[in-house]
Tab-separated table of C-alpha atoms in Angstrom:
chain	number	residue	atom	x	y	z
A	628	UNK	CA	46.865	-159.109	44.289
A	629	UNK	CA	48.368	-155.686	44.512
A	630	UNK	CA	46.953	-153.026	41.983
A	631	UNK	CA	49.162	-152.572	39.148
A	632	UNK	CA	50.712	-149.059	38.495
A	633	UNK	CA	49.233	-147.801	35.393
A	634	UNK	CA	49.574	-144.914	33.079
A	635	UNK	CA	46.306	-143.473	30.955
A	636	UNK	CA	47.532	-143.072	27.503
A	637	UNK	CA	43.837	-142.862	26.221
A	638	UNK	CA	44.332	-139.256	25.159
A	639	UNK	CA	47.744	-139.554	23.434
A	640	UNK	CA	46.314	-139.821	20.279
A	641	UNK	CA	44.819	-136.279	20.246
A	642	UNK	CA	48.508	-135.077	20.160
A	643	UNK	CA	49.087	-132.476	22.757
A	644	UNK	CA	52.306	-131.277	21.219
A	645	UNK	CA	50.514	-128.266	19.159
A	646	UNK	CA	48.725	-127.143	22.362
A	647	UNK	CA	51.885	-127.474	24.513
A	648	UNK	CA	54.141	-125.395	21.982
A	649	UNK	CA	51.142	-122.674	21.723
A	650	UNK	CA	51.085	-122.677	25.802
A	651	UNK	CA	54.656	-122.642	25.872
A	652	UNK	CA	55.059	-119.317	23.630
A	653	UNK	CA	52.125	-117.655	25.593
A	654	UNK	CA	53.889	-118.343	28.847
A	655	UNK	CA	57.374	-117.389	27.494
A	656	UNK	CA	55.611	-113.949	26.175
A	657	UNK	CA	54.022	-113.503	29.643
A	658	UNK	CA	57.238	-113.729	31.760
A	659	UNK	CA	58.984	-111.484	28.810
A	660	UNK	CA	56.100	-108.788	29.273
A	661	UNK	CA	56.329	-109.264	33.031
A	662	UNK	CA	59.798	-108.387	33.013
A	663	UNK	CA	59.837	-105.299	31.006
A	664	UNK	CA	56.627	-103.623	32.437
A	665	UNK	CA	56.604	-101.454	35.305
A	666	UNK	CA	54.907	-102.189	38.731
A	667	UNK	CA	51.754	-100.567	37.905
A	668	UNK	CA	51.524	-102.900	34.524
A	669	UNK	CA	48.564	-104.997	33.536
A	670	UNK	CA	50.366	-108.295	34.487
A	671	UNK	CA	51.385	-106.985	38.198
A	672	UNK	CA	47.840	-105.762	38.304
A	673	UNK	CA	46.315	-109.298	37.588
A	674	UNK	CA	48.645	-110.764	40.153
A	675	UNK	CA	47.304	-108.071	42.561
A	676	UNK	CA	43.765	-108.862	41.438
A	677	UNK	CA	43.833	-112.616	41.691
A	678	UNK	CA	45.486	-112.104	45.509
A	679	UNK	CA	42.993	-109.773	46.429
A	680	UNK	CA	40.116	-112.404	44.956
A	681	UNK	CA	41.687	-115.007	47.195
A	682	UNK	CA	41.295	-113.079	50.207
A	683	UNK	CA	38.384	-115.160	51.849
A	684	UNK	CA	40.738	-118.357	51.636
A	685	UNK	CA	43.407	-116.196	53.168
A	686	UNK	CA	41.488	-115.381	55.860
A	687	UNK	CA	40.353	-118.922	56.446
A	688	UNK	CA	44.437	-119.839	56.341
A	689	UNK	CA	44.487	-117.109	59.207
A	690	UNK	CA	42.096	-118.741	60.987
A	691	UNK	CA	44.011	-122.167	60.874
A	692	UNK	CA	46.905	-120.479	62.006
A	693	UNK	CA	45.343	-119.211	65.096
A	694	UNK	CA	43.729	-122.443	65.937
A	695	UNK	CA	47.094	-124.124	65.316
A	696	UNK	CA	48.688	-121.858	67.873
A	697	UNK	CA	45.952	-122.577	70.055
A	698	UNK	CA	46.269	-126.470	69.815
A	699	UNK	CA	49.975	-126.301	70.414
A	700	UNK	CA	49.294	-124.281	73.648
A	701	UNK	CA	46.505	-126.763	74.389
A	702	UNK	CA	48.993	-129.833	74.120
A	703	UNK	CA	51.938	-128.293	75.899
A	704	UNK	CA	49.427	-127.484	78.738
A	705	UNK	CA	48.080	-130.826	78.483
A	706	UNK	CA	51.377	-132.470	78.949
A	707	UNK	CA	52.952	-130.468	81.288
A	708	UNK	CA	54.678	-132.196	84.462
A	709	UNK	CA	54.421	-131.786	87.878
A	710	UNK	CA	57.630	-129.624	88.022
A	711	UNK	CA	56.291	-127.581	85.170
A	712	UNK	CA	53.004	-127.103	87.215
A	713	UNK	CA	55.020	-126.237	90.522
A	714	UNK	CA	57.127	-123.703	88.554
A	715	UNK	CA	53.741	-122.218	87.056
A	716	UNK	CA	52.372	-121.673	90.360
A	717	UNK	CA	55.375	-120.092	91.494
A	718	UNK	CA	55.411	-117.807	88.441
A	719	UNK	CA	52.049	-117.147	88.907
A	720	UNK	CA	52.238	-115.572	92.565
A	721	UNK	CA	54.939	-113.406	91.468
A	722	UNK	CA	53.172	-112.490	88.634
A	723	UNK	CA	50.385	-111.432	90.880
A	724	UNK	CA	52.340	-109.208	92.694
A	725	UNK	CA	54.013	-107.505	89.775
A	726	UNK	CA	50.644	-106.952	88.349
A	727	UNK	CA	49.907	-104.994	91.643
A	728	UNK	CA	52.931	-102.821	91.241
A	729	UNK	CA	52.303	-102.376	87.435
A	730	UNK	CA	48.903	-101.128	88.132
A	731	UNK	CA	50.282	-98.372	90.340
A	732	UNK	CA	52.897	-97.615	87.590
A	733	UNK	CA	50.225	-97.673	84.957
A	734	UNK	CA	48.292	-94.873	86.523
A	735	UNK	CA	51.369	-92.859	87.146
A	736	UNK	CA	52.390	-93.186	83.431
A	737	UNK	CA	48.942	-92.270	82.238
A	738	UNK	CA	49.332	-89.088	83.981
A	739	UNK	CA	53.003	-88.553	82.715
A	740	UNK	CA	51.652	-89.510	79.131
A	741	UNK	CA	49.192	-86.514	79.216
A	742	UNK	CA	51.886	-84.058	80.402
A	743	UNK	CA	54.375	-85.192	78.026
A	744	UNK	CA	52.104	-86.065	75.005
A	745	UNK	CA	54.074	-88.864	73.680
A	746	UNK	CA	52.006	-89.466	70.278
A	747	UNK	CA	52.325	-85.750	69.184
A	748	UNK	CA	55.937	-85.730	69.827
A	749	UNK	CA	56.527	-88.266	67.356
A	750	UNK	CA	53.724	-87.418	65.286
A	751	UNK	CA	53.218	-90.738	63.767
A	752	UNK	CA	49.948	-90.938	61.740
A	753	UNK	CA	48.896	-94.226	59.981
A	754	UNK	CA	46.355	-96.882	59.593
A	755	UNK	CA	46.450	-99.773	62.049
A	756	UNK	CA	45.572	-103.129	60.486
A	757	UNK	CA	45.683	-106.742	61.111
A	758	UNK	CA	48.003	-109.231	59.780
A	759	UNK	CA	45.477	-111.391	57.757
A	760	UNK	CA	47.868	-114.217	56.481
A	761	UNK	CA	51.166	-115.519	56.169
A	762	UNK	CA	53.035	-115.695	52.595
A	763	UNK	CA	51.350	-118.256	50.408
A	764	UNK	CA	54.598	-119.357	48.725
A	765	UNK	CA	58.007	-119.743	50.037
A	766	UNK	CA	59.376	-117.296	47.263
A	767	UNK	CA	57.575	-114.609	48.674
A	768	UNK	CA	58.381	-112.608	51.904
A	769	UNK	CA	54.764	-110.645	51.635
A	770	UNK	CA	52.116	-110.523	54.239
A	771	UNK	CA	48.569	-109.540	53.597
A	772	UNK	CA	46.582	-107.002	55.825
A	773	UNK	CA	42.979	-106.477	56.375
A	774	UNK	CA	43.208	-102.762	55.152
A	775	UNK	CA	43.181	-101.227	51.981
A	776	UNK	CA	42.768	-98.060	49.923
A	777	UNK	CA	39.595	-97.500	51.305
A	778	UNK	CA	40.944	-97.045	54.839
A	779	UNK	CA	43.865	-94.707	53.314
A	780	UNK	CA	46.430	-97.186	52.516
A	781	UNK	CA	48.490	-96.670	49.520
A	782	UNK	CA	51.309	-98.228	47.937
A	783	UNK	CA	55.111	-97.495	49.147
A	784	UNK	CA	53.679	-96.787	52.900
A	785	UNK	CA	56.343	-98.175	55.214
A	786	UNK	CA	54.603	-100.885	57.849
A	787	UNK	CA	55.825	-101.044	61.657
A	788	UNK	CA	54.885	-103.057	64.408
A	789	UNK	CA	55.778	-102.626	68.284
A	790	UNK	CA	58.913	-104.232	67.345
A	791	UNK	CA	60.120	-102.168	64.441
A	792	UNK	CA	60.001	-101.981	60.982
A	793	UNK	CA	58.165	-104.794	59.203
A	794	UNK	CA	58.277	-103.740	55.626
A	795	UNK	CA	56.731	-101.520	52.949
A	796	UNK	CA	53.132	-101.880	51.111
A	797	UNK	CA	53.505	-103.034	47.741
A	798	UNK	CA	50.156	-103.605	46.451
A	799	UNK	CA	46.746	-102.462	47.316
A	800	UNK	CA	43.393	-103.220	46.902
A	801	UNK	CA	40.186	-101.652	48.650
A	802	UNK	CA	40.004	-103.885	51.608
A	803	UNK	CA	43.397	-105.383	51.856
A	804	UNK	CA	47.023	-105.019	50.937
A	805	UNK	CA	50.263	-106.738	50.572
A	806	UNK	CA	53.444	-105.884	52.415
A	807	UNK	CA	56.719	-106.843	51.522
A	808	UNK	CA	58.780	-107.642	54.598
A	809	UNK	CA	62.095	-106.467	54.979
A	810	UNK	CA	63.286	-109.809	54.982
A	811	UNK	CA	62.535	-110.153	50.911
A	812	UNK	CA	65.273	-110.194	48.987
A	813	UNK	CA	63.630	-107.623	46.959
A	814	UNK	CA	63.405	-105.362	49.945
A	815	UNK	CA	65.954	-102.667	50.353
A	816	UNK	CA	65.968	-100.278	53.333
A	817	UNK	CA	68.138	-97.294	53.880
A	818	UNK	CA	69.846	-98.080	57.504
A	819	UNK	CA	71.914	-96.798	59.866
A	820	UNK	CA	74.044	-97.761	62.961
A	821	UNK	CA	72.611	-96.345	65.854
A	822	UNK	CA	75.760	-95.939	67.965
A	823	UNK	CA	77.849	-93.929	65.131
A	824	UNK	CA	75.349	-93.176	62.505
A	825	UNK	CA	77.486	-95.237	59.884
A	826	UNK	CA	74.582	-95.765	56.972
A	827	UNK	CA	74.239	-98.510	54.522
A	828	UNK	CA	71.564	-100.280	52.850
A	829	UNK	CA	69.708	-103.405	54.437
A	830	UNK	CA	68.830	-106.234	52.065
A	831	UNK	CA	66.731	-109.245	52.929
A	832	UNK	CA	67.573	-112.665	52.029
A	833	UNK	CA	65.584	-116.288	51.598
A	834	UNK	CA	67.414	-117.407	55.034
A	835	UNK	CA	65.511	-114.840	56.887
A	836	UNK	CA	68.265	-112.676	57.782
A	837	UNK	CA	69.403	-109.050	56.757
A	838	UNK	CA	72.529	-108.130	55.323
A	839	UNK	CA	73.994	-104.511	55.880
A	840	UNK	CA	75.509	-103.693	52.708
A	841	UNK	CA	77.725	-100.292	51.826
A	842	UNK	CA	78.806	-99.260	54.692
A	843	UNK	CA	82.275	-97.530	55.052
A	844	UNK	CA	85.048	-99.808	55.312
A	845	UNK	CA	86.389	-97.561	58.231
A	846	UNK	CA	83.193	-97.591	60.004
A	847	UNK	CA	83.149	-99.589	63.414
A	848	UNK	CA	80.560	-102.307	63.617
A	849	UNK	CA	80.035	-104.709	66.681
A	850	UNK	CA	77.681	-107.279	67.642
A	851	UNK	CA	74.839	-106.043	69.228
A	852	UNK	CA	74.685	-102.686	67.380
A	853	UNK	CA	71.282	-101.823	66.865
A	854	UNK	CA	70.447	-100.957	63.149
A	855	UNK	CA	67.586	-98.038	62.353
A	856	UNK	CA	66.089	-96.395	59.329
A	857	UNK	CA	68.365	-93.836	58.441
A	858	UNK	CA	65.516	-91.717	56.800
A	859	UNK	CA	67.469	-90.924	53.407
A	860	UNK	CA	65.409	-91.308	50.401
A	861	UNK	CA	61.990	-90.452	52.239
A	862	UNK	CA	60.554	-93.679	52.061
A	863	UNK	CA	61.109	-94.814	55.681
A	864	UNK	CA	60.947	-92.270	58.227
A	865	UNK	CA	64.111	-91.958	60.292
A	866	UNK	CA	64.890	-93.612	63.612
A	867	UNK	CA	62.619	-96.870	63.347
A	868	UNK	CA	63.970	-100.024	64.952
A	869	UNK	CA	64.883	-102.731	62.224
A	870	UNK	CA	67.460	-105.396	63.904
A	871	UNK	CA	70.682	-105.976	65.511
A	872	UNK	CA	73.555	-106.939	64.285
A	873	UNK	CA	74.491	-110.699	65.315
A	874	UNK	CA	77.522	-111.494	63.289
A	875	UNK	CA	80.137	-109.819	61.035
A	876	UNK	CA	82.287	-111.744	58.906
A	877	UNK	CA	85.757	-110.669	58.038
A	878	UNK	CA	86.898	-107.757	60.108
A	879	UNK	CA	86.568	-103.943	59.827
A	880	UNK	CA	88.897	-102.246	56.919
A	881	UNK	CA	88.267	-105.643	54.822
A	882	UNK	CA	86.298	-104.888	51.689
A	883	UNK	CA	84.414	-107.992	51.781
A	884	UNK	CA	82.736	-107.415	55.197
A	885	UNK	CA	79.503	-109.185	55.778
A	886	UNK	CA	77.151	-107.743	58.181
A	887	UNK	CA	74.529	-110.078	59.504
A	888	UNK	CA	71.503	-108.364	60.990
A	889	UNK	CA	68.735	-110.266	62.859
A	890	UNK	CA	65.377	-108.189	62.308
A	891	UNK	CA	63.552	-107.322	65.449
A	892	UNK	CA	59.714	-107.022	64.337
A	893	UNK	CA	58.466	-110.696	63.753
A	894	UNK	CA	54.602	-110.624	63.090
A	895	UNK	CA	52.394	-113.117	62.963
A	896	UNK	CA	48.723	-113.817	61.881
A	897	UNK	CA	46.233	-111.465	63.680
A	898	UNK	CA	49.082	-109.074	64.939
A	899	UNK	CA	48.390	-105.532	64.752
A	900	UNK	CA	50.869	-103.326	62.516
A	901	UNK	CA	50.492	-99.888	61.197
A	902	UNK	CA	50.964	-98.526	57.988
A	903	UNK	CA	52.704	-95.067	58.555
A	904	UNK	CA	51.379	-92.349	56.399
A	905	UNK	CA	53.515	-89.591	58.273
A	906	UNK	CA	55.821	-88.928	60.991
A	907	UNK	CA	57.163	-85.813	62.524
A	908	UNK	CA	60.636	-86.746	61.092
A	909	UNK	CA	60.041	-86.788	57.483
A	910	UNK	CA	62.807	-89.029	56.710
A	911	UNK	CA	65.570	-86.276	55.779
A	912	UNK	CA	69.107	-87.216	57.116
A	913	UNK	CA	70.664	-84.775	59.333
A	914	UNK	CA	74.143	-82.996	58.237
A	915	UNK	CA	75.874	-85.046	60.826
A	916	UNK	CA	75.104	-88.384	59.260
A	917	UNK	CA	78.252	-89.799	57.691
A	918	UNK	CA	78.067	-90.342	54.257
A	919	UNK	CA	76.736	-93.376	52.590
A	920	UNK	CA	77.812	-95.729	49.728
A	921	UNK	CA	74.836	-97.223	47.771
B	1116	UNK	CA	31.751	-134.787	31.473
B	1117	UNK	CA	34.309	-137.941	31.747
B	1118	UNK	CA	35.487	-139.065	34.628
B	1119	UNK	CA	39.134	-138.348	34.774
B	1120	UNK	CA	38.176	-134.584	33.589
B	1121	UNK	CA	35.953	-134.303	36.823
B	1122	UNK	CA	38.651	-135.540	38.694
B	1123	UNK	CA	41.260	-133.387	37.380
B	1124	UNK	CA	38.965	-130.323	37.815
B	1125	UNK	CA	38.045	-131.072	41.502
B	1126	UNK	CA	41.529	-132.004	42.142
B	1127	UNK	CA	43.010	-128.828	40.612
B	1128	UNK	CA	40.339	-126.610	42.926
B	1129	UNK	CA	41.583	-128.624	46.106
B	1130	UNK	CA	45.102	-128.179	45.224
B	1131	UNK	CA	44.908	-124.343	44.917
B	1132	UNK	CA	42.909	-124.084	48.108
B	1133	UNK	CA	45.245	-126.309	49.985
B	1134	UNK	CA	48.134	-124.049	48.817
B	1135	UNK	CA	46.512	-121.196	50.186
B	1136	UNK	CA	44.733	-122.668	53.370
B	1137	UNK	CA	46.813	-125.434	54.268
B	1138	UNK	CA	50.607	-124.704	52.919
B	1139	UNK	CA	51.231	-121.579	54.988
B	1140	UNK	CA	50.552	-123.510	58.403
B	1141	UNK	CA	52.516	-126.529	57.827
B	1142	UNK	CA	55.954	-124.802	57.151
B	1143	UNK	CA	59.149	-126.491	58.173
B	1144	UNK	CA	62.241	-124.257	58.682
B	1145	UNK	CA	60.749	-121.663	56.732
B	1146	UNK	CA	59.695	-123.688	53.899
B	1147	UNK	CA	56.240	-124.936	52.525
B	1148	UNK	CA	55.217	-127.398	49.816
B	1149	UNK	CA	54.336	-126.223	46.247
B	1150	UNK	CA	50.936	-128.178	46.090
B	1151	UNK	CA	50.285	-126.870	42.828
B	1152	UNK	CA	53.827	-128.135	41.031
B	1153	UNK	CA	53.024	-131.647	42.885
B	1154	UNK	CA	49.921	-131.885	41.730
B	1155	UNK	CA	50.711	-130.600	38.116
B	1156	UNK	CA	53.741	-133.216	37.844
B	1157	UNK	CA	51.849	-136.025	39.171
B	1158	UNK	CA	48.727	-135.554	36.587
B	1159	UNK	CA	51.605	-135.084	33.783
B	1160	UNK	CA	52.931	-138.297	34.863
B	1161	UNK	CA	49.542	-140.464	35.203
B	1162	UNK	CA	47.507	-138.663	32.348
B	1163	UNK	CA	49.958	-137.330	29.312
B	1164	UNK	CA	48.053	-135.589	26.854
B	1165	UNK	CA	45.853	-132.415	26.408
B	1166	UNK	CA	44.416	-132.505	29.930
B	1167	UNK	CA	47.756	-132.486	31.608
B	1168	UNK	CA	48.918	-129.680	29.537
B	1169	UNK	CA	46.065	-127.516	30.060
B	1170	UNK	CA	46.219	-128.202	34.090
B	1171	UNK	CA	49.962	-127.428	33.848
B	1172	UNK	CA	49.376	-124.063	32.171
B	1173	UNK	CA	46.374	-123.118	34.429
B	1174	UNK	CA	48.068	-124.347	37.846
B	1175	UNK	CA	51.175	-122.630	36.809
B	1176	UNK	CA	49.599	-119.138	36.190
B	1177	UNK	CA	47.929	-119.496	39.483
B	1178	UNK	CA	50.943	-120.341	41.110
B	1179	UNK	CA	52.494	-117.291	39.822
B	1180	UNK	CA	49.144	-115.189	40.877
B	1181	UNK	CA	49.557	-116.547	44.306
B	1182	UNK	CA	53.181	-115.339	44.575
B	1183	UNK	CA	54.831	-112.126	43.281
B	1184	UNK	CA	57.498	-113.976	40.855
B	1185	UNK	CA	57.868	-113.545	37.180
B	1186	UNK	CA	54.393	-113.877	35.855
B	1187	UNK	CA	54.646	-116.999	33.766
B	1188	UNK	CA	57.305	-118.464	34.874
B	1189	UNK	CA	55.556	-121.459	36.893
B	1190	UNK	CA	53.530	-122.181	33.745
B	1191	UNK	CA	56.475	-122.337	31.392
B	1192	UNK	CA	58.337	-124.779	33.804
B	1193	UNK	CA	55.258	-126.757	34.325
B	1194	UNK	CA	54.621	-126.958	30.716
B	1195	UNK	CA	58.098	-128.167	29.772
B	1196	UNK	CA	57.956	-130.937	32.760
B	1197	UNK	CA	54.568	-132.147	31.361
B	1198	UNK	CA	56.327	-132.771	28.198
B	1199	UNK	CA	59.487	-134.476	30.057
B	1200	UNK	CA	57.040	-136.342	32.314
B	1201	UNK	CA	55.370	-137.809	28.925
B	1202	UNK	CA	58.239	-138.944	27.697
B	1203	UNK	CA	59.951	-140.517	30.773
B	1204	UNK	CA	56.718	-142.363	31.518
B	1205	UNK	CA	56.786	-143.701	27.963
B	1206	UNK	CA	59.647	-145.378	28.877
B	1207	UNK	CA	59.257	-145.903	32.681
B	1208	UNK	CA	55.476	-145.885	33.044
B	1209	UNK	CA	55.239	-149.894	33.761
B	1210	UNK	CA	58.179	-150.270	35.898
B	1211	UNK	CA	56.374	-149.914	39.177
B	1212	UNK	CA	55.628	-147.314	41.845
B	1213	UNK	CA	59.330	-147.068	43.050
B	1214	UNK	CA	60.688	-145.986	39.854
B	1215	UNK	CA	57.634	-143.676	39.210
B	1216	UNK	CA	58.063	-141.920	42.645
B	1217	UNK	CA	61.651	-141.270	41.867
B	1218	UNK	CA	60.879	-140.071	38.110
B	1219	UNK	CA	58.189	-137.461	39.958
B	1220	UNK	CA	61.153	-136.718	42.341
B	1221	UNK	CA	63.386	-135.682	39.259
B	1222	UNK	CA	60.808	-133.449	37.623
B	1223	UNK	CA	60.102	-131.627	40.848
B	1224	UNK	CA	63.722	-131.181	41.360
B	1225	UNK	CA	63.454	-129.730	37.824
B	1226	UNK	CA	60.759	-127.500	38.378
B	1227	UNK	CA	61.998	-126.046	41.827
B	1228	UNK	CA	65.993	-125.544	40.675
B	1229	UNK	CA	64.718	-123.896	37.243
B	1230	UNK	CA	62.293	-121.601	39.316
B	1231	UNK	CA	65.439	-120.719	41.684
B	1232	UNK	CA	67.821	-120.229	38.670
B	1233	UNK	CA	64.930	-117.819	37.310
B	1234	UNK	CA	64.509	-115.523	40.698
B	1235	UNK	CA	68.351	-115.653	40.781
B	1236	UNK	CA	68.740	-113.885	37.441
B	1237	UNK	CA	65.816	-111.497	38.178
B	1238	UNK	CA	66.918	-110.497	41.782
B	1239	UNK	CA	70.158	-110.097	43.293
B	1240	UNK	CA	70.102	-113.465	45.362
B	1241	UNK	CA	73.192	-115.948	45.803
B	1242	UNK	CA	72.898	-119.330	44.742
B	1243	UNK	CA	73.560	-120.357	48.223
B	1244	UNK	CA	70.260	-118.851	49.189
B	1245	UNK	CA	68.503	-119.598	46.142
B	1246	UNK	CA	69.168	-123.357	46.105
B	1247	UNK	CA	70.446	-124.585	49.201
B	1248	UNK	CA	67.958	-122.458	51.531
B	1249	UNK	CA	64.970	-122.683	49.491
B	1250	UNK	CA	65.127	-124.762	46.142
B	1251	UNK	CA	66.251	-127.893	47.922
B	1252	UNK	CA	64.433	-128.158	51.098
B	1253	UNK	CA	61.158	-127.095	49.138
B	1254	UNK	CA	61.924	-129.883	46.385
B	1255	UNK	CA	62.240	-132.560	49.396
B	1256	UNK	CA	58.952	-131.183	50.836
B	1257	UNK	CA	57.133	-131.421	47.475
B	1258	UNK	CA	58.741	-134.800	47.162
B	1259	UNK	CA	56.881	-135.768	50.554
B	1260	UNK	CA	53.811	-134.401	49.611
B	1261	UNK	CA	54.038	-136.345	46.310
B	1262	UNK	CA	54.420	-139.616	47.975
B	1263	UNK	CA	50.902	-138.995	49.365
B	1264	UNK	CA	49.181	-137.602	46.157
B	1265	UNK	CA	50.651	-139.943	43.275
B	1266	UNK	CA	48.992	-142.744	44.654
B	1267	UNK	CA	46.036	-141.257	45.307
B	1268	UNK	CA	45.778	-139.564	42.146
B	1269	UNK	CA	46.827	-142.860	40.609
B	1270	UNK	CA	44.035	-144.310	42.167
B	1271	UNK	CA	41.335	-141.626	41.407
B	1272	UNK	CA	42.315	-141.323	37.701
B	1273	UNK	CA	43.396	-143.963	35.936
B	1274	UNK	CA	41.024	-146.800	34.837
B	1275	UNK	CA	42.324	-149.943	34.777
B	1276	UNK	CA	41.023	-151.193	31.271
B	1277	UNK	CA	43.682	-148.345	29.744
B	1278	UNK	CA	46.598	-149.727	31.693
B	1279	UNK	CA	49.888	-150.564	30.066
B	1280	UNK	CA	52.168	-153.126	30.350
B	1281	UNK	CA	49.978	-155.042	32.724
B	1282	UNK	CA	48.533	-158.403	32.172
B	1283	UNK	CA	45.636	-158.332	34.951
B	1284	UNK	CA	43.212	-155.705	34.661
B	1285	UNK	CA	41.505	-154.502	38.114
B	1286	UNK	CA	37.894	-155.961	38.303
B	1287	UNK	CA	34.899	-153.451	37.991
B	1288	UNK	CA	33.236	-153.193	41.176
B	1289	UNK	CA	29.147	-152.636	40.841
């Protein structure tokens, strides 16, 4: 006989309504207080503190992510058919030849790097870190890094990867920090179209894309245009790659033009990023930049 | 400590750990389930009373702490939904599993869409982004998880002797 669906009302005699009202009032007060206090308020600090307290669990999550990626690779390998294997053997041979040639280039590049001193030219200083975990909720586009204030990271620092701008440090603990990604709707980056220096504000959204707003109506924008940081405002150094224009809705000159940008930097667990403390170009826009409407 | 209290505490801890460890790794189309919401709704349906109110508040606060949205928002919504759940289950409590899952789905939708509304109000987010790209798919994902969690919690939580509207109690096994 199937087990009947039942509901336990044995505690209903204790009348939870009073407790419910009390907790509702507390919750409402918390929401209002959170909205009114600044980023350094008590409730914000509690959020950061709890996030730090759950760091070990987030590290385990990172381990699960790595194991998942590894399992996917192994499954893909295990189910590879003959044509895939044949293609892989050809590719392997080709890669061996390329490696030999690249080794030669590498040695040459080392010598050139020594002469040009590339790193000193950009004067990029910062703290490298690994991505510890992905966002814990769908609503939050924030990742956790395994470095914190003990390593010199502070709130507000821009974070970059090999692909370009990743986001900005929002909260810092002793050994970890949270980074708001550029795709977070709360994120706003002063950006520039690399080809014509047209400026605007790049905002994130929940669909994972970026939208370039405030671009002058007369500024020409084309699909494929590279978007970089403009350096205005002094938060993000100038010239850091952000993404590429993938779609323009409505035409140039229309006040309702929507410029859709796909972010270039895609970070995952264990990826290396850098929280930038300083850069040779301190973010001040040059006089030749077009005026920006924000 | 009562059996149900133990189950609630252990279940809450498991829900929190799964939300941190498992949920980010089972994302589908950039959406992950909110197991704290699902667990709180299920407990509110199966154990309407002070316990579910406390669970709703505590898990709501933890959900707010795990994210960076307005602190207290999830707690507020889960408390409201715990009250609504109690009222709905007074009417539909003995109607069967299908109706109960439907009620669970409605309650989850209320929480997720309300939270989307709060996020819209506090951030400059379009309704399309908030409701269609996030709240709706997350609600569907939550309901999918609820289909697993509800029968499990029903089996763990409710002793047969306190059943409502049922003529045959479950026999005790020794």
